[in-house]
Every structure is written in C-alpha cells, then in structure tokens.
Amino acid sequence: MAFHGSRLIAEEGVSIPSPAVDERLAPETGSETAVLAGGCFWGVQGVFQHVKGVQSATSGYTGGKQQDAHYNVVGTGATGHAESVQIKFDPKTVSYGKLLQIYFSVAHDPTLLNRQGPDAGTQYRSTIFPQTEEQAKIAEAYIAQLDGAHVFAAAIATTVEPGRTFYPAEDYHQNFLTLNPTYPYIAINDMPKIANLSKHFPENYRTDPVLVAVAKSTN
C-alpha cells in the first residue's frame, strides 16, 4: 500500500492548500537557503531546478558527520545522513512556504517512513532541515495544518531536524535528472514529478532548469 501511494503521487501529484504560516516576500532581491530531503535526491533536485526564483539546487547529504558524507557510506543507512537538496532561492520571487508546498505536493510522498518508491532506508527519509528558527516554525505549522486538514490518507511522516550541516554530493549526482532523462529510474519515478510541477504550479514553473555548473553527463 505504501509503495502504491508513492507511485500515485509520482504519477499524479497532490493538490494541497498553501501554508497558513509563511514568511513575507522580501522587499528586495536577495538569497535564502532551504534544505529538504524526500527520497533519492535526483528527483528532488530536478523538481526545484524547475522552480522560478530558485537560484541553485544542489544534491547532497544532511544529518550526519562530514567524514560520512559519501554516497557509498550514506547508502548503508547507518550514518544519520539523508539524501537532501540545498536550495538557494530569491525570497522576493518564491517564499519558503511555497517551496514547502511544492515539496509536499509533487516532490515526494511525505506519508512514507524511511522510504520513497523503490528505495528504503533512513537515508531516504522525508525531512526538512530548517536553516533558521522561522523556517522551523513555518515547517512545523504547515505539517500540523496538512495533517489537521487530512490532505493525505495517512499522517505525514516528515521530520523537522534543525541544526544540521549540508554537504554537497559527488559531481556525478548533480543535474542527474536533466542529464539522464531516459535513465529507467528517472523516467519512471522522477520525470512525472516535473510534469506535475508544471500542472499544479504553472505560475512557479520554469521550462529551463537552473543547473549546477560542476556536473558532467554519466553517459
């Protein structure tokens, strides 16, 4: 049932209300940082690279120690790290709350505990890593709002873990969705998320993704 629910969200997305608690849009262009985890970072990065106002979206690891921030080590599920994405964004164009709405709606299934689609383990957990106290309050309030409204068939499993450091992933993981759109895992699990972003958030969708400069094709 859990796997079916994840596939359903990947294929269709979920329409959810905007957060009742959010930061105000900044009066001047600047930069703010969000860190989100929701399963394999390939798809999460790909989604946010297509969001207007996002200046960069970098795949990486958050929750554990620096010496363990390597793909093969994180894959053991014993490091405390989650595959995550660091999102730098212009708060004048897109708010933190809007990023969370996209995260819960189309980027992953927040009701699954320590898994997404075919991937299982704590490294694939649904987690928000707030960078400020305000972000933590917004995240916690939004989770309570969505649970209270019974938007999803099950309770949200997303955790809020402040005070954690983000470490960038290896170059070959960056821009993986854009560079490998026909890769079977991407085609099945992640390309539908891009379509859902365009469908559910047309005003926030950008056709051309903002890419990480260091990435190279794996082909």
Short mmCIF file of C-alpha atoms in Angstrom, two decimals:
data_model
loop_
_atom_site.label_atom_id
_atom_site.label_comp_id
_atom_site.label_asym_id
_atom_site.label_seq_id
_atom_site.Cartn_x
_atom_site.Cartn_y
_atom_site.Cartn_z
CA MET A 1 0.00 0.00 0.00
CA ALA A 2 2.78 2.44 0.86
CA PHE A 3 4.55 1.80 -2.42
CA HIS A 4 1.31 2.23 -4.34
CA GLY A 5 0.70 5.55 -2.60
CA SER A 6 4.16 6.78 -3.52
CA ARG A 7 3.69 5.80 -7.16
CA LEU A 8 0.30 7.53 -7.20
CA ILE A 9 1.84 10.80 -6.02
CA ALA A 10 4.71 10.42 -8.50
CA GLU A 11 2.24 9.91 -11.33
CA GLU A 12 -0.40 12.50 -10.42
CA GLY A 13 0.81 14.81 -7.67
CA VAL A 14 -1.49 16.08 -4.92
CA SER A 15 -3.27 19.43 -4.78
CA ILE A 16 -2.77 20.88 -1.31
CA PRO A 17 -3.53 24.27 0.29
CA SER A 18 -0.88 26.93 0.69
CA PRO A 19 0.69 27.25 4.15
CA ALA A 20 -1.28 29.44 6.53
CA VAL A 21 2.01 30.50 8.13
CA ASP A 22 4.72 31.77 5.80
CA GLU A 23 7.44 34.38 5.63
CA ARG A 24 6.68 37.62 3.86
CA LEU A 25 8.16 38.10 0.42
CA ALA A 26 11.35 40.12 0.74
CA PRO A 27 11.17 43.75 -0.47
CA GLU A 28 14.48 43.42 -2.31
CA THR A 29 16.12 40.63 -4.25
CA GLY A 30 18.38 38.52 -2.08
CA SER A 31 19.10 34.92 -1.29
CA GLU A 32 17.82 32.45 1.28
CA THR A 33 18.64 28.78 1.77
CA ALA A 34 16.38 25.77 2.31
CA VAL A 35 17.45 22.14 2.75
CA LEU A 36 14.91 19.39 2.03
CA ALA A 37 15.07 15.59 1.86
CA GLY A 38 12.49 13.36 0.22
CA GLY A 39 13.94 10.15 -1.12
CA CYS A 40 16.54 9.95 -3.86
CA PHE A 41 17.98 13.42 -4.38
CA TRP A 42 17.95 13.10 -8.18
CA GLY A 43 14.22 13.78 -8.42
CA VAL A 44 14.02 16.35 -5.63
CA GLN A 45 16.84 18.34 -7.19
CA GLY A 46 15.22 18.08 -10.60
CA VAL A 47 11.92 19.45 -9.32
CA PHE A 48 13.39 22.50 -7.63
CA GLN A 49 15.69 23.28 -10.55
CA HIS A 50 12.47 23.97 -12.47
CA VAL A 51 11.03 26.39 -9.88
CA LYS A 52 11.09 30.13 -10.62
CA GLY A 53 13.10 32.03 -8.05
CA VAL A 54 15.40 29.11 -7.29
CA GLN A 55 18.98 30.23 -7.85
CA SER A 56 20.59 26.83 -7.34
CA ALA A 57 19.61 23.34 -6.19
CA THR A 58 22.45 21.08 -5.13
CA SER A 59 22.22 17.40 -4.22
CA GLY A 60 23.99 16.32 -1.05
CA TYR A 61 23.82 14.77 2.39
CA THR A 62 22.48 16.19 5.65
CA GLY A 63 22.08 14.82 9.16
CA GLY A 64 25.37 13.06 9.80
CA LYS A 65 29.09 13.74 10.05
CA GLN A 66 31.29 15.24 7.34
CA GLN A 67 33.52 12.18 7.07
CA ASP A 68 30.48 10.04 6.25
CA ALA A 69 29.12 12.34 3.53
CA HIS A 70 29.93 9.97 0.66
CA TYR A 71 27.42 8.08 -1.46
CA ASN A 72 28.63 4.55 -0.73
CA VAL A 73 28.80 5.23 3.02
CA VAL A 74 25.45 7.03 3.22
CA GLY A 75 23.93 4.09 1.34
CA THR A 76 24.49 1.85 4.37
CA GLY A 77 21.73 3.73 6.17
CA ALA A 78 23.87 3.93 9.31
CA THR A 79 25.31 7.45 9.05
CA GLY A 80 22.35 9.61 10.07
CA HIS A 81 22.55 11.36 6.71
CA ALA A 82 19.60 11.79 4.38
CA GLU A 83 19.96 12.35 0.67
CA SER A 84 18.99 16.01 0.53
CA VAL A 85 18.92 19.10 -1.66
CA GLN A 86 20.21 22.53 -0.72
CA ILE A 87 18.03 25.15 -2.39
CA LYS A 88 19.18 28.75 -2.67
CA PHE A 89 16.28 30.98 -3.67
CA ASP A 90 15.17 34.57 -4.09
CA PRO A 91 12.51 35.15 -1.41
CA LYS A 92 11.14 38.06 -3.44
CA THR A 93 10.11 35.60 -6.15
CA VAL A 94 9.25 32.47 -4.19
CA SER A 95 8.67 32.08 -0.46
CA TYR A 96 9.92 29.33 1.82
CA GLY A 97 6.33 28.25 2.36
CA LYS A 98 5.75 27.91 -1.38
CA LEU A 99 8.84 25.69 -1.63
CA LEU A 100 7.36 23.50 1.12
CA GLN A 101 4.03 23.35 -0.72
CA ILE A 102 5.83 22.09 -3.83
CA TYR A 103 7.87 19.68 -1.70
CA PHE A 104 4.78 18.10 -0.13
CA SER A 105 2.66 18.21 -3.29
CA VAL A 106 4.85 16.92 -6.13
CA ALA A 107 8.44 16.27 -4.98
CA HIS A 108 7.73 13.17 -2.87
CA ASP A 109 5.20 11.28 -0.73
CA PRO A 110 5.50 12.71 2.81
CA THR A 111 3.47 9.91 4.40
CA LEU A 112 6.12 7.24 3.85
CA LEU A 113 8.52 6.45 6.68
CA ASN A 114 12.15 5.94 5.65
CA ARG A 115 11.37 5.13 2.04
CA GLN A 116 10.29 6.55 -1.32
CA GLY A 117 9.22 4.40 -4.24
CA PRO A 118 11.69 1.51 -4.63
CA ASP A 119 14.21 3.00 -2.15
CA ALA A 120 14.19 2.10 1.56
CA GLY A 121 16.34 3.21 4.48
CA THR A 122 16.77 6.22 6.76
CA GLN A 123 18.87 7.89 4.06
CA TYR A 124 15.64 8.22 2.06
CA ARG A 125 13.58 9.72 4.88
CA SER A 126 11.29 12.71 4.46
CA THR A 127 12.96 15.51 6.39
CA ILE A 128 13.04 19.29 6.50
CA PHE A 129 16.32 20.76 7.71
CA PRO A 130 15.40 24.35 8.71
CA GLN A 131 18.17 26.90 8.47
CA THR A 132 16.53 29.39 10.83
CA GLU A 133 14.06 29.36 13.71
CA GLU A 134 11.48 30.98 11.42
CA GLN A 135 11.83 28.18 8.89
CA ALA A 136 11.35 25.61 11.66
CA LYS A 137 8.15 27.32 12.82
CA ILE A 138 6.81 27.52 9.27
CA ALA A 139 7.58 23.84 8.62
CA GLU A 140 6.05 22.60 11.86
CA ALA A 141 2.94 24.74 11.40
CA TYR A 142 2.47 23.52 7.83
CA ILE A 143 2.78 19.85 8.79
CA ALA A 144 0.17 20.40 11.51
CA GLN A 145 -2.07 22.25 9.04
CA LEU A 146 -1.92 19.48 6.43
CA ASP A 147 -2.43 16.73 9.00
CA GLY A 148 -5.33 18.63 10.55
CA ALA A 149 -6.99 19.02 7.16
CA HIS A 150 -6.45 15.31 6.37
CA VAL A 151 -4.99 16.23 3.00
CA PHE A 152 -3.25 12.85 2.79
CA ALA A 153 -4.75 9.45 3.52
CA ALA A 154 -2.12 8.83 6.20
CA ALA A 155 -0.30 11.01 8.70
CA ILE A 156 2.73 12.96 7.47
CA ALA A 157 5.98 11.21 8.41
CA THR A 158 8.20 14.21 7.64
CA THR A 159 10.58 15.14 10.44
CA VAL A 160 11.96 18.61 11.19
CA GLU A 161 15.65 18.46 12.10
CA PRO A 162 17.29 21.83 12.81
CA GLY A 163 20.99 22.44 13.33
CA ARG A 164 22.28 20.01 10.71
CA THR A 165 25.03 20.70 8.16
CA PHE A 166 24.62 20.13 4.42
CA TYR A 167 27.46 18.51 2.47
CA PRO A 168 27.38 18.53 -1.38
CA ALA A 169 27.24 15.16 -3.13
CA GLU A 170 29.70 13.93 -5.72
CA ASP A 171 29.70 15.74 -9.08
CA TYR A 172 28.19 12.79 -10.93
CA HIS A 173 24.98 13.12 -8.89
CA GLN A 174 24.42 16.76 -9.82
CA ASN A 175 21.84 17.51 -12.54
CA PHE A 176 21.29 13.77 -12.89
CA LEU A 177 17.65 14.12 -13.96
CA THR A 178 18.42 16.68 -16.67
CA LEU A 179 21.44 14.79 -17.98
CA ASN A 180 19.76 11.37 -17.92
CA PRO A 181 16.02 11.81 -18.61
CA THR A 182 15.68 8.34 -20.20
CA TYR A 183 17.51 6.51 -17.42
CA PRO A 184 14.85 3.99 -16.30
CA TYR A 185 14.77 5.07 -12.64
CA ILE A 186 14.42 8.73 -13.67
CA ALA A 187 11.85 8.05 -16.39
CA ILE A 188 9.63 6.01 -14.07
CA ASN A 189 10.00 7.78 -10.72
CA ASP A 190 11.04 11.36 -11.39
CA MET A 191 10.04 12.72 -14.81
CA PRO A 192 6.36 12.60 -13.80
CA LYS A 193 7.23 14.98 -10.94
CA ILE A 194 8.38 17.60 -13.42
CA ALA A 195 5.11 17.27 -15.32
CA ASN A 196 3.19 17.55 -12.06
CA LEU A 197 5.09 20.71 -11.12
CA SER A 198 4.04 22.29 -14.41
CA LYS A 199 0.45 21.10 -13.92
CA HIS A 200 -0.10 22.03 -10.27
CA PHE A 201 2.18 25.10 -10.08
CA PRO A 202 2.18 26.71 -13.56
CA GLU A 203 2.92 30.15 -12.13
CA ASN A 204 6.05 28.79 -10.41
CA TYR A 205 7.29 26.55 -13.23
CA ARG A 206 10.31 27.40 -15.38
CA THR A 207 10.94 25.41 -18.55
CA ASP A 208 14.73 25.67 -18.45
CA PRO A 209 16.23 24.28 -15.22
CA VAL A 210 18.92 26.12 -13.28
CA LEU A 211 21.83 23.68 -13.24
CA VAL A 212 24.87 23.02 -11.08
CA ALA A 213 27.93 24.03 -13.08
CA VAL A 214 30.21 21.20 -11.97
CA ALA A 215 28.05 18.37 -13.27
CA LYS A 216 29.02 16.15 -16.17
CA SER A 217 26.98 13.54 -18.01
CA THR A 218 27.23 9.97 -16.77
CA ASN A 219 26.76 8.65 -20.30
#
